[in-house]
């Protein structure tokens, strides 16, 4: 808790690492693989607690994904972890060994988005959603805060089929209420509004909520929807928002091509055609900088999102 | 371990039936990979009829030994052996590669009992086998895992990631077989991208390495027995094989890597195989090579 009673911000990678330890306790079938990044992906706590169920496969992600597939085919529930960008580099292994082999591997791609900051583009997961979305049977979850991450990881232990969990390095403000229950495939309306709907995911949900507060001061009423399950996406909730607010602004720390924005457009095109503005990384490479400077630069902070929303509502 | 006379005879004679069914299925499909199926056939037969603990009527039996065909394009050979083992009817074989058939051009594990992993993108099955072997270790080492890779396939980087990782976990329940037929798609392995000295490389990676004639049933069965007896290390079997083995006009020919025989070619191949089979006297009824699972 911060001094004012609001819960402390927690990175989803930390919430993931803690949830893994809790679940490892009750689920002996849970095993964890990492590729020399256990300190960064936060699997180290699990490794310390359950060394016999933790496999550091070295800097060899292709083999790690295949070994995870084999563990799953023989009855284990593997969480297979690296930076999201290094997982997408082994897309064929995900496609063949994990999806087409009908496994229950949970891939955890950490360090997503430009919000990782100073390390720059080579370490930023910016295309992972687009690639994972293209794979039959693959589910994609990106939690927005600590509670949601814990709920998602707990859910994933039981989930049937392969899944991709996208976690952040940066701390995430609490956006859900105490007692929040994670529901796979269901979007969450965090604020109601009528002029537009901001659809955000993961690390941009907090800033989107703050942007809605800024917009309210200008007389713009924004609905905010958190899409933690990007695949399968909650078409019903999105269609309702499209009908009622007529404008959808998608906000994500990912390329605007094929990510949340793409998923929303594809879902609505057939169901409830609506004007959609896709906001995120605009088909460019990420770069080095502090996370704050980068969110300002890419207009992913509250002020930036509010500015984009104002333009959208004003028809600019 | 030595196979007794009747068992050996049964295996040798069945090898011709298997090769014929395999080529007939490929011919019916109109496409496929004769060369690499024929080089692998004797090893596959030994696995399923002598070495592995299997229950074809209960294909998901948790304690069954696992086999992963990493060189997935050779799957017609595996389908044939599975059918002869009783996993499914031999009538399915000619549906190979036809729309709606569970006998996909490359293995799809969710469509057919006996297929343990989906492969076909070379380089990946080795790792999957390691995962299975690790899982077995976690659960009290109740089953063994076998993987077959190709020599051309071994040019993939993931093969060497996998080779590095299995000894770390002392996976003595894992046995990887190299179908070393010396030919890949574009030509000879030595000329395309030499992988020799393969056995030395695997020894340097801390594997127990055995080199055998991959068409000699005594040697194949003996190597599997030795692998089973070896503790603390995974075993790698370099099986010296002949691409297209058994059909004189296919043997050692790059051209027969990925082309189906036409009607006349199939007829010639079948005639040659039947004639060779006729030279082997059938075993007495007492042959020990029952349908499946010598160690079951
Ligand atoms: C990653 C990948 N690249 C290319 C191919 C196409 N391909 C299929 S078989 C083959 C040659 C395989 O040679 P080898 O491993 O020696 O097999 P064998 O001779 O035993 O049939 C190639 C290149 C593939 N299936 N996967």
Coordinates of C-alpha atoms and ligand atoms in Angstrom, one line a residue:
Chain A
X1 CA 0.0 0.0 0.0
X2 CA 1.2 3.5 -0.8
X3 CA 0.8 6.1 2.0
X4 CA -2.6 7.3 0.7
X5 CA -4.1 3.8 0.8
X6 CA -3.9 3.1 -2.9
X7 CA -2.3 -0.3 -3.5
X8 CA 1.3 -0.2 -4.7
X9 CA 2.0 -0.6 -8.4
X10 CA 3.4 -4.0 -9.3
X11 CA 5.0 -5.2 -12.6
X12 CA 3.1 -8.0 -14.1
X13 CA 6.3 -10.0 -14.3
X14 CA 6.6 -9.8 -10.5
X15 CA 2.9 -10.8 -10.0
X16 CA 3.5 -13.7 -12.4
X17 CA 6.6 -14.9 -10.6
X18 CA 4.8 -14.8 -7.2
X19 CA 1.7 -16.5 -8.6
X20 CA 3.8 -19.3 -10.1
X21 CA 5.3 -20.1 -6.7
X22 CA 1.9 -20.2 -5.0
X23 CA 0.5 -22.4 -7.8
X24 CA 3.6 -24.6 -7.9
X25 CA 2.7 -25.5 -4.3
X26 CA -0.7 -26.9 -5.1
X27 CA -0.1 -28.2 -8.7
X28 CA 2.8 -30.7 -8.9
X29 CA 2.3 -30.9 -12.6
X30 CA 3.4 -27.3 -13.1
X31 CA 7.0 -27.1 -14.4
X32 CA 8.9 -24.0 -15.5
X33 CA 11.5 -23.5 -18.3
X34 CA 13.6 -20.5 -18.8
X35 CA 16.4 -19.5 -21.2
X36 CA 18.9 -17.7 -19.0
X37 CA 16.5 -14.9 -18.1
X38 CA 15.0 -16.2 -14.8
X39 CA 16.1 -13.1 -13.0
X40 CA 14.3 -10.9 -15.6
X41 CA 11.2 -13.0 -16.2
X42 CA 10.9 -13.6 -12.5
X43 CA 10.9 -17.4 -12.6
X44 CA 13.8 -17.4 -10.2
X45 CA 11.6 -17.7 -7.1
X46 CA 10.0 -20.8 -8.5
X47 CA 13.4 -22.2 -9.4
X48 CA 14.6 -21.7 -5.8
X49 CA 11.5 -23.3 -4.3
X50 CA 11.1 -26.2 -6.8
X51 CA 14.5 -26.8 -8.3
X52 CA 13.5 -30.3 -9.6
X53 CA 10.7 -28.7 -11.6
X54 CA 12.7 -25.9 -13.0
X55 CA 14.7 -26.2 -16.2
X56 CA 17.2 -23.5 -17.3
X57 CA 17.7 -24.5 -20.9
X58 CA 20.4 -21.9 -21.6
X59 CA 20.3 -19.4 -24.4
X60 CA 18.6 -21.8 -26.7
X61 CA 14.9 -20.8 -27.0
X62 CA 14.0 -23.1 -29.9
X63 CA 15.1 -26.2 -27.9
X64 CA 13.3 -24.8 -24.8
X65 CA 10.0 -24.5 -26.7
X66 CA 10.4 -28.0 -28.0
X67 CA 11.3 -29.4 -24.6
X68 CA 8.2 -27.6 -23.1
X69 CA 6.1 -29.3 -25.8
X70 CA 7.4 -32.7 -24.9
X71 CA 6.8 -32.1 -21.2
X72 CA 3.3 -31.1 -21.9
X73 CA 2.6 -34.1 -24.2
X74 CA 3.7 -36.3 -21.3
X75 CA 1.3 -34.7 -18.9
X76 CA 3.0 -31.7 -17.4
X77 CA 1.9 -28.1 -17.4
X78 CA 4.9 -26.1 -18.6
X79 CA 5.3 -22.4 -18.3
X80 CA 8.0 -21.5 -20.9
X81 CA 9.5 -18.1 -20.3
X82 CA 11.7 -15.6 -22.1
X83 CA 11.4 -12.1 -23.5
X84 CA 8.5 -11.9 -25.8
X85 CA 10.8 -10.8 -28.7
X86 CA 13.0 -13.9 -28.3
X87 CA 9.9 -16.2 -28.4
X88 CA 8.6 -14.6 -31.6
X89 CA 12.1 -15.3 -33.0
X90 CA 11.3 -19.0 -32.7
X91 CA 7.8 -18.7 -34.3
X92 CA 8.1 -22.0 -36.2
X93 CA 8.7 -23.9 -32.9
X94 CA 5.6 -22.2 -31.5
X95 CA 3.6 -23.0 -34.6
X96 CA 4.7 -26.7 -34.9
X97 CA 5.9 -28.0 -31.6
X98 CA 3.5 -26.1 -29.4
X99 CA 0.3 -25.4 -31.4
X100 CA 0.2 -28.1 -34.1
X101 CA 1.4 -30.8 -31.6
X102 CA -1.7 -29.9 -29.5
X103 CA 0.1 -29.1 -26.3
X104 CA -0.8 -27.2 -23.2
X105 CA 2.3 -25.1 -23.1
X106 CA 2.0 -21.6 -21.6
X107 CA 4.4 -19.3 -23.2
X108 CA 5.3 -16.3 -21.0
X109 CA 6.7 -13.4 -23.0
X110 CA 8.0 -10.8 -20.7
X111 CA 9.5 -7.4 -21.4
X112 CA 6.7 -6.4 -23.8
X113 CA 6.5 -3.0 -25.3
X114 CA 8.6 0.1 -25.5
X115 CA 8.0 0.5 -21.7
X116 CA 11.1 -1.7 -21.1
X117 CA 13.0 1.5 -21.9
X118 CA 16.7 1.9 -22.1
X119 CA 17.6 -1.5 -23.7
X120 CA 16.0 -0.4 -26.9
X121 CA 14.3 -2.2 -29.8
X122 CA 16.2 -5.5 -29.8
X123 CA 14.7 -6.5 -26.4
X124 CA 11.2 -5.1 -26.9
X125 CA 8.3 -7.4 -27.6
X126 CA 6.4 -5.4 -30.2
X127 CA 5.1 -7.9 -32.7
X128 CA 4.3 -10.9 -30.5
X129 CA 0.5 -10.4 -30.4
X130 CA 0.3 -10.1 -34.1
X131 CA 2.3 -13.3 -34.6
X132 CA 0.5 -15.3 -31.9
X133 CA -2.9 -14.2 -33.1
X134 CA -2.3 -15.9 -36.4
X135 CA -1.9 -19.4 -34.8
X136 CA -5.0 -21.7 -34.6
X137 CA -5.6 -22.9 -31.0
X138 CA -3.4 -20.2 -29.4
X139 CA -4.9 -18.0 -26.7
X140 CA -3.4 -14.6 -25.8
X141 CA -3.7 -12.9 -22.4
X142 CA -2.2 -9.6 -21.3
X143 CA -3.1 -8.6 -17.7
X144 CA -3.4 -5.0 -16.7
X145 CA -2.5 -5.2 -13.0
X146 CA -1.3 -7.4 -10.2
X147 CA -4.7 -8.9 -9.4
X148 CA -5.4 -9.7 -13.0
X149 CA -2.0 -11.3 -13.5
X150 CA -2.5 -13.5 -10.5
X151 CA -6.0 -14.5 -11.7
X152 CA -4.7 -15.1 -15.2
X153 CA -1.8 -17.3 -14.1
X154 CA -4.2 -19.3 -11.9
X155 CA -6.6 -19.7 -14.7
X156 CA -3.8 -20.8 -17.1
X157 CA -2.9 -23.8 -14.9
X158 CA -6.3 -25.4 -16.0
X159 CA -6.6 -23.9 -19.5
X160 CA -6.8 -26.4 -22.3
X161 CA -4.5 -25.7 -25.3
X162 CA -1.6 -23.5 -25.8
X163 CA -1.5 -19.9 -24.5
X164 CA 0.6 -16.8 -24.6
X165 CA 0.9 -14.6 -21.5
X166 CA 2.3 -11.2 -22.1
X167 CA 4.0 -9.6 -19.0
X168 CA 5.6 -6.2 -18.4
X169 CA 8.8 -5.0 -16.9
X170 CA 7.3 -1.7 -15.8
X171 CA 5.1 -1.4 -12.7
X172 CA 1.4 -1.3 -13.3
X173 CA -1.1 0.7 -11.3
X174 CA -4.0 -1.2 -9.8
X175 CA -7.0 -0.8 -12.2
X176 CA -9.2 -3.5 -10.8
X177 CA -11.1 -3.6 -7.5
X178 CA -10.3 -5.8 -4.6
X179 CA -11.8 -9.2 -5.0
X180 CA -11.5 -9.0 -8.8
X181 CA -12.2 -12.3 -10.5
X182 CA -10.4 -13.0 -13.8
X183 CA -12.7 -14.3 -16.5
X184 CA -11.0 -15.7 -19.6
X185 CA -12.3 -14.2 -22.8
X186 CA -14.2 -11.4 -21.1
X187 CA -13.4 -7.8 -21.4
X188 CA -13.8 -5.5 -18.4
X189 CA -15.5 -2.1 -18.6
X190 CA -13.6 0.0 -16.1
X191 CA -15.4 3.3 -16.8
X192 CA -18.6 4.2 -18.7
X193 CA -18.9 6.9 -21.2
X194 CA -20.7 7.9 -24.4
X195 CA -18.5 9.9 -26.7
X196 CA -15.9 7.2 -27.5
X197 CA -14.6 3.9 -26.1
X198 CA -11.0 3.5 -25.3
X199 CA -10.0 -0.1 -25.6
X200 CA -6.7 -0.8 -23.9
X201 CA -4.7 -3.8 -22.8
X202 CA -1.8 -4.5 -20.4
X203 CA 0.4 -1.6 -19.5
X204 CA -1.8 1.0 -21.3
X205 CA -4.9 0.3 -19.3
X206 CA -3.8 2.5 -16.3
X207 CA -2.8 5.4 -18.6
X208 CA -6.1 5.0 -20.5
X209 CA -8.1 5.3 -17.3
X210 CA -6.2 8.4 -16.3
X211 CA -6.8 9.8 -19.8
X212 CA -10.5 9.3 -19.4
X213 CA -10.3 11.4 -16.2
X214 CA -8.5 14.2 -18.1
X215 CA -11.0 14.0 -21.0
X216 CA -13.9 14.3 -18.5
X217 CA -12.5 17.7 -17.5
X218 CA -12.8 18.8 -21.1
X219 CA -16.4 17.5 -21.3
X220 CA -15.5 14.4 -23.3
X221 CA -17.1 11.2 -21.9
X222 CA -14.9 8.2 -22.5
X223 CA -15.8 4.6 -21.8
X224 CA -12.7 2.5 -20.9
X225 CA -12.6 -1.3 -21.7
X226 CA -9.7 -3.5 -20.6
X227 CA -9.1 -6.4 -23.0
X228 CA -7.0 -8.8 -21.1
X229 CA -7.9 -11.7 -23.3
X230 CA -6.8 -10.6 -26.8
X231 CA -7.6 -14.0 -28.3
X232 CA -10.4 -15.1 -28.1
X233 CA -11.6 -11.5 -27.9
X234 CA -14.9 -10.3 -26.3
X235 CA -16.8 -9.4 -29.4
X236 CA -20.1 -8.8 -27.6
X237 CA -18.7 -6.2 -25.3
X238 CA -16.9 -4.5 -28.1
X239 CA -19.9 -4.5 -30.4
X240 CA -22.0 -3.0 -27.6
X241 CA -19.4 -0.2 -27.1
X242 CA -19.3 0.4 -30.9
X243 CA -23.1 0.7 -31.0
X244 CA -23.4 3.0 -28.0
X245 CA -20.3 5.2 -28.4
X246 CA -19.8 5.2 -32.2
X247 CA -16.0 5.5 -31.9
X248 CA -13.4 3.1 -30.7
X249 CA -9.8 4.1 -29.8
X250 CA -7.5 1.1 -29.3
X251 CA -4.4 1.7 -27.2
X252 CA -1.5 -0.7 -26.9
X253 CA 2.2 -0.9 -26.4
X254 CA 2.6 -3.1 -29.5
X255 CA 2.7 -2.4 -33.2
X256 CA -0.6 -1.1 -34.5
X257 CA -0.4 -3.8 -37.2
X258 CA -2.0 -7.0 -36.1
X259 CA -2.1 -6.3 -32.4
X260 CA -5.1 -5.3 -30.2
X261 CA -6.1 -2.7 -32.8
X262 CA -6.1 -5.2 -35.6
X263 CA -8.0 -7.7 -33.5
X264 CA -10.7 -5.2 -32.6
X265 CA -11.1 -4.1 -36.3
X266 CA -11.4 -7.6 -37.5
X267 CA -13.9 -8.5 -34.8
X268 CA -16.1 -5.5 -35.5
X269 CA -15.8 -5.2 -39.3
X270 CA -18.4 -7.9 -39.7
X271 CA -20.4 -7.4 -36.6
X272 CA -20.7 -3.7 -35.8
X273 CA -18.8 -1.6 -38.3
X274 CA -17.6 1.5 -36.6
X275 CA -14.8 4.1 -36.8
X276 CA -11.7 2.7 -35.1
X277 CA -8.5 4.6 -34.5
X278 CA -5.6 2.3 -33.7
X279 CA -3.1 3.9 -31.4
X280 CA 0.2 2.2 -30.4
X281 CA 3.6 1.9 -32.0
X282 CA 2.9 3.2 -35.5
X283 CA 4.8 0.7 -37.6
X284 CA 8.2 1.9 -36.5
X285 CA 11.0 0.4 -34.5
X286 CA 11.2 1.2 -30.8
X287 CA 14.2 3.0 -29.4
X288 CA 16.1 3.6 -26.2
X289 CA 15.0 6.1 -23.5
X290 CA 13.4 6.1 -20.1
X291 CA 10.0 4.3 -20.0
X292 CA 8.4 7.7 -19.1
X293 CA 10.1 9.5 -22.0
X294 CA 9.1 6.7 -24.4
X295 CA 5.5 6.8 -23.3
X296 CA 5.4 10.5 -23.8
X297 CA 7.1 10.2 -27.2
X298 CA 4.7 7.6 -28.4
X299 CA 1.7 9.3 -26.7
X300 CA 1.0 6.3 -24.6
X301 CA 0.9 8.2 -21.3
X302 CA -2.4 9.7 -20.0
X303 CA -1.8 13.1 -21.6
X304 CA -0.9 11.5 -24.9
X305 CA -3.9 9.2 -25.0
X306 CA -6.2 12.0 -24.1
X307 CA -4.8 14.2 -26.9
X308 CA -5.3 11.4 -29.4
X309 CA -8.8 10.9 -28.1
X310 CA -9.6 14.6 -28.4
X311 CA -8.5 14.6 -32.0
X312 CA -10.5 11.6 -32.7
X313 CA -13.7 12.9 -31.2
X314 CA -13.2 16.3 -32.9
X315 CA -13.0 14.6 -36.3
X316 CA -9.3 15.3 -36.7
Chain B
X1 CA 20.8 -59.3 -26.3
X2 CA 20.4 -61.6 -29.3
X3 CA 17.3 -62.2 -31.2
X4 CA 16.5 -65.9 -31.6
X5 CA 16.3 -67.4 -35.1
X6 CA 12.5 -67.4 -35.5
X7 CA 12.2 -63.8 -34.4
X8 CA 14.9 -62.7 -36.7
X9 CA 13.2 -64.5 -39.6
X10 CA 9.8 -63.0 -38.8
X11 CA 11.3 -59.5 -38.7
X12 CA 13.2 -60.0 -41.9
X13 CA 10.2 -61.3 -43.8
X14 CA 7.9 -58.7 -42.4
X15 CA 10.4 -56.0 -43.5
X16 CA 9.3 -56.7 -47.1
X17 CA 5.6 -56.5 -46.3
X18 CA 6.3 -53.2 -44.6
X19 CA 8.3 -51.8 -47.5
X20 CA 5.6 -52.8 -50.0
X21 CA 2.7 -51.3 -48.0
X22 CA 4.7 -48.1 -47.5
X23 CA 5.5 -47.7 -51.2
X24 CA 1.9 -48.7 -52.2
X25 CA 0.6 -45.9 -49.9
X26 CA 3.0 -43.4 -51.3
X27 CA 2.1 -44.4 -54.8
X28 CA -1.6 -44.1 -54.0
X29 CA -0.9 -40.6 -52.6
X30 CA 1.0 -39.7 -55.8
X31 CA 3.6 -37.9 -53.7
X32 CA 5.9 -38.6 -50.7
X33 CA 9.4 -39.6 -49.7
X34 CA 10.3 -43.2 -50.6
X35 CA 14.1 -42.9 -50.0
X36 CA 13.9 -41.8 -46.3
X37 CA 11.1 -44.2 -45.5
X38 CA 12.9 -47.2 -46.8
X39 CA 16.2 -46.3 -45.0
X40 CA 14.3 -46.0 -41.7
X41 CA 12.0 -49.0 -41.9
X42 CA 14.2 -51.7 -40.2
X43 CA 14.8 -49.4 -37.3
X44 CA 11.1 -48.6 -36.9
X45 CA 10.1 -52.2 -37.1
X46 CA 12.6 -53.1 -34.4
X47 CA 11.4 -50.3 -32.2
X48 CA 7.7 -51.3 -32.4
X49 CA 8.0 -55.1 -32.6
X50 CA 11.0 -55.7 -30.3
X51 CA 12.1 -52.8 -28.2
X52 CA 9.3 -50.5 -27.1
X53 CA 6.6 -51.2 -24.4
X54 CA 3.3 -50.4 -26.2
X55 CA -0.3 -51.2 -25.9
X56 CA -1.8 -50.5 -29.4
X57 CA -5.3 -51.1 -28.0
X58 CA -4.7 -48.6 -25.3
X59 CA -2.7 -46.0 -27.2
X60 CA -2.7 -43.4 -24.4
X61 CA -1.5 -45.8 -21.7
X62 CA 0.6 -43.4 -19.6
X63 CA 3.5 -45.8 -19.2
X64 CA 4.0 -46.5 -22.9
X65 CA 7.4 -45.9 -24.4
X66 CA 7.3 -42.8 -26.7
X67 CA 8.6 -42.5 -30.2
X68 CA 9.0 -39.2 -31.9
X69 CA 9.8 -39.1 -35.7
X70 CA 11.7 -35.9 -36.0
X71 CA 12.3 -36.5 -39.7
X72 CA 8.5 -36.2 -40.2
X73 CA 8.5 -36.6 -43.9
X74 CA 9.3 -40.3 -43.4
X75 CA 5.9 -40.8 -41.7
X76 CA 4.5 -43.3 -44.2
X77 CA 7.0 -45.8 -42.8
X78 CA 5.7 -45.1 -39.3
X79 CA 2.1 -45.3 -40.4
X80 CA 2.9 -48.7 -41.9
X81 CA 4.6 -50.0 -38.8
X82 CA 1.7 -48.7 -36.6
X83 CA -0.9 -50.4 -38.8
X84 CA 1.0 -53.7 -38.7
X85 CA 1.3 -53.3 -34.9
X86 CA -2.4 -53.0 -34.5
X87 CA -2.8 -49.3 -33.9
X88 CA -5.3 -49.0 -36.8
X89 CA -6.4 -50.9 -39.8
X90 CA -4.0 -51.4 -42.7
X91 CA -7.0 -50.3 -44.9
X92 CA -6.2 -46.7 -43.8
X93 CA -2.8 -46.7 -45.4
X94 CA -3.9 -46.0 -49.0
X95 CA -5.8 -42.9 -47.7
X96 CA -2.3 -41.3 -47.0
X97 CA -2.3 -37.6 -48.0
X98 CA -6.0 -37.6 -49.1
X99 CA -8.4 -34.9 -47.9
X100 CA -9.9 -35.9 -44.6
X101 CA -7.5 -38.7 -43.8
X102 CA -5.8 -38.8 -40.4
X103 CA -2.7 -39.9 -42.3
X104 CA -1.4 -36.4 -43.0
X105 CA 1.6 -35.9 -45.3
X106 CA 3.5 -35.2 -42.1
X107 CA 2.6 -36.4 -38.6
X108 CA -0.3 -34.8 -36.8
X109 CA -0.4 -36.1 -33.2
X110 CA -4.0 -35.1 -32.5
X111 CA -5.4 -37.1 -35.5
X112 CA -3.9 -40.5 -35.1
X113 CA -3.1 -42.9 -32.1
X114 CA 0.5 -43.8 -32.0
X115 CA 1.7 -40.4 -33.3
X116 CA 3.3 -38.7 -30.3
X117 CA 4.2 -35.3 -31.8
X118 CA 3.5 -33.2 -34.8
X119 CA 6.6 -32.8 -36.9
X120 CA 7.6 -32.0 -40.4
X121 CA 9.5 -28.8 -39.8
X122 CA 12.9 -30.4 -39.5
X123 CA 15.0 -30.0 -36.3
X124 CA 12.2 -29.9 -33.7
X125 CA 11.3 -33.5 -32.7
X126 CA 14.6 -34.1 -30.9
X127 CA 13.7 -31.4 -28.4
X128 CA 10.2 -32.7 -27.9
X129 CA 11.7 -36.1 -27.1
X130 CA 13.9 -34.5 -24.4
X131 CA 10.8 -33.0 -22.9
X132 CA 9.1 -36.4 -22.7
X133 CA 12.2 -37.9 -21.2
X134 CA 12.3 -35.2 -18.6
X135 CA 8.6 -35.7 -17.7
X136 CA 9.3 -39.4 -17.3
X137 CA 12.1 -38.7 -14.9
X138 CA 9.8 -36.5 -12.9
X139 CA 7.3 -39.2 -12.6
X140 CA 9.5 -42.1 -11.6
X141 CA 11.1 -43.1 -14.9
X142 CA 8.2 -45.3 -16.0
X143 CA 8.8 -45.0 -19.8
X144 CA 11.6 -44.6 -22.3
X145 CA 11.7 -42.1 -25.2
X146 CA 13.0 -42.8 -28.7
X147 CA 13.6 -40.1 -31.4
X148 CA 14.7 -40.6 -35.0
X149 CA 16.4 -37.7 -36.8
X150 CA 17.8 -37.5 -40.3
X151 CA 21.4 -36.6 -41.3
X152 CA 20.3 -33.7 -43.4
X153 CA 18.0 -32.6 -40.6
X154 CA 21.1 -32.4 -38.3
X155 CA 22.2 -29.3 -40.1
X156 CA 19.5 -27.5 -38.1
X157 CA 20.8 -25.5 -35.2
X158 CA 18.1 -26.7 -32.9
X159 CA 19.5 -30.3 -33.2
X160 CA 22.7 -29.0 -31.5
X161 CA 20.8 -27.1 -28.8
X162 CA 19.0 -30.3 -28.1
X163 CA 22.2 -32.4 -28.2
X164 CA 23.7 -30.0 -25.6
X165 CA 20.8 -30.2 -23.3
X166 CA 20.0 -33.9 -22.8
X167 CA 23.2 -34.9 -21.1
X168 CA 22.8 -32.0 -18.6
X169 CA 19.8 -33.9 -17.2
X170 CA 21.4 -37.4 -17.4
X171 CA 18.6 -38.6 -19.6
X172 CA 19.5 -42.3 -19.7
X173 CA 15.8 -42.9 -20.6
X174 CA 16.4 -41.2 -24.0
X175 CA 17.7 -42.9 -27.1
X176 CA 18.1 -40.9 -30.3
X177 CA 18.7 -42.7 -33.6
X178 CA 20.3 -41.0 -36.6
X179 CA 19.1 -42.4 -39.9
X180 CA 22.4 -41.9 -41.5
X181 CA 21.6 -42.5 -45.2
X182 CA 24.0 -39.8 -46.4
X183 CA 21.6 -38.2 -48.8
X184 CA 19.3 -35.2 -48.3
X185 CA 17.0 -33.3 -50.7
X186 CA 19.5 -31.5 -52.9
X187 CA 22.2 -34.1 -52.9
X188 CA 24.7 -35.8 -50.7
X189 CA 25.0 -34.6 -47.1
X190 CA 28.8 -34.4 -47.3
X191 CA 28.6 -32.0 -50.3
X192 CA 25.7 -29.9 -49.1
X193 CA 26.9 -29.2 -45.6
X194 CA 29.1 -31.9 -44.0
X195 CA 28.1 -33.0 -40.5
X196 CA 31.0 -35.4 -40.0
X197 CA 32.5 -36.6 -37.8
X198 CA 29.0 -37.1 -36.3
X199 CA 29.8 -39.8 -33.7
X200 CA 32.7 -37.8 -32.4
X201 CA 30.6 -34.7 -32.1
X202 CA 28.0 -36.5 -30.0
X203 CA 30.7 -38.0 -27.9
X204 CA 32.1 -34.6 -27.3
X205 CA 28.6 -33.5 -26.2
X206 CA 28.7 -36.3 -23.6
X207 CA 26.4 -38.9 -25.2
X208 CA 26.8 -42.6 -25.1
X209 CA 27.4 -43.2 -28.8
X210 CA 26.9 -46.5 -30.7
X211 CA 27.4 -47.0 -34.4
X212 CA 25.5 -49.8 -36.2
X213 CA 24.3 -51.1 -39.5
X214 CA 20.7 -49.8 -39.5
X215 CA 19.5 -52.7 -41.6
X216 CA 20.9 -55.5 -39.4
X217 CA 18.2 -56.5 -36.9
X218 CA 20.7 -58.1 -34.5
X219 CA 22.7 -54.9 -34.4
X220 CA 19.6 -52.7 -34.1
X221 CA 18.1 -54.7 -31.3
X222 CA 21.5 -55.0 -29.6
X223 CA 22.0 -51.3 -29.6
X224 CA 18.6 -50.6 -28.1
X225 CA 19.4 -53.1 -25.3
X226 CA 22.7 -51.5 -24.7
X227 CA 21.1 -48.1 -24.6
X228 CA 18.6 -49.4 -22.0
X229 CA 21.5 -50.7 -19.9
X230 CA 23.5 -47.5 -20.0
X231 CA 23.0 -45.4 -16.9
X232 CA 23.5 -41.7 -16.4
X233 CA 23.8 -40.7 -20.1
X234 CA 21.5 -40.5 -23.1
X235 CA 22.4 -42.8 -26.0
X236 CA 22.9 -41.7 -29.6
X237 CA 22.8 -44.4 -32.2
X238 CA 24.5 -43.7 -35.5
X239 CA 22.6 -46.1 -37.8
X240 CA 24.4 -46.5 -41.1
X241 CA 21.6 -46.9 -43.6
X242 CA 21.0 -46.9 -47.3
X243 CA 18.5 -44.4 -48.7
X244 CA 15.9 -46.3 -50.7
X245 CA 17.0 -49.6 -49.1
X246 CA 15.4 -52.7 -50.6
X247 CA 14.5 -51.4 -54.1
X248 CA 17.6 -51.5 -56.3
X249 CA 16.6 -48.6 -58.6
X250 CA 16.0 -46.4 -55.6
X251 CA 19.0 -47.3 -53.4
X252 CA 21.5 -44.4 -53.0
X253 CA 19.6 -42.2 -55.5
X254 CA 19.0 -38.5 -54.6
X255 CA 16.2 -38.5 -57.2
X256 CA 14.1 -40.9 -55.0
X257 CA 14.1 -38.5 -51.9
X258 CA 10.8 -37.0 -52.6
X259 CA 9.1 -38.5 -55.7
X260 CA 6.4 -41.2 -55.6
X261 CA 6.8 -44.2 -57.8
X262 CA 4.4 -44.4 -60.8
X263 CA 2.3 -47.6 -61.4
X264 CA 5.1 -49.4 -63.3
X265 CA 7.8 -48.4 -60.9
X266 CA 5.7 -49.6 -58.0
X267 CA 5.0 -52.9 -59.7
X268 CA 8.8 -53.3 -60.3
X269 CA 9.6 -52.5 -56.7
X270 CA 6.9 -54.8 -55.4
X271 CA 8.1 -57.7 -57.6
X272 CA 11.7 -57.2 -56.5
X273 CA 10.7 -57.1 -52.8
X274 CA 8.5 -60.2 -53.1
X275 CA 11.2 -62.1 -54.9
X276 CA 13.7 -61.2 -52.1
X277 CA 11.2 -62.1 -49.4
X278 CA 10.6 -65.6 -51.0
X279 CA 14.3 -66.4 -50.5
X280 CA 13.7 -66.4 -46.7
X281 CA 12.1 -69.5 -45.3
X282 CA 9.2 -68.6 -43.0
X283 CA 9.9 -69.2 -39.3
X284 CA 8.1 -72.0 -37.4
X285 CA 5.0 -70.9 -35.6
X286 CA 7.0 -70.4 -32.4
X287 CA 8.5 -67.1 -33.5
X288 CA 8.7 -64.7 -30.6
X289 CA 8.1 -61.6 -32.5
X290 CA 4.5 -61.2 -31.5
X291 CA 2.6 -58.2 -32.7
X292 CA 4.2 -55.7 -30.3
X293 CA 6.4 -54.9 -27.4
X294 CA 9.2 -57.4 -26.6
X295 CA 9.7 -55.9 -23.2
X296 CA 6.1 -55.3 -22.3
Ligands
LIG1 C1 12.9 -26.8 -41.5 C2 12.7 -27.6 -42.8 N1 13.4 -27.2 -43.9 C3 13.2 -27.8 -45.1 C4 12.3 -28.9 -45.2 C5 12.1 -29.6 -46.5 N2 12.7 -31.0 -46.5 C6 12.0 -32.1 -46.3 S1 12.9 -33.5 -46.3 C7 14.3 -32.6 -46.5 C8 15.7 -33.3 -46.6 C9 15.9 -34.1 -45.3 O1 17.1 -34.8 -45.3 P1 17.4 -35.9 -44.2 O2 17.2 -35.3 -42.9 O3 18.7 -36.5 -44.5 O4 16.2 -36.9 -44.5 P2 16.2 -38.3 -45.2 O5 17.4 -38.4 -46.2 O6 16.4 -39.3 -44.1 O7 14.9 -38.5 -45.9 C10 14.1 -31.2 -46.7 C11 15.1 -30.2 -46.9 C12 11.6 -29.3 -44.0 N3 10.8 -30.3 -44.0 N4 11.9 -28.6 -42.8

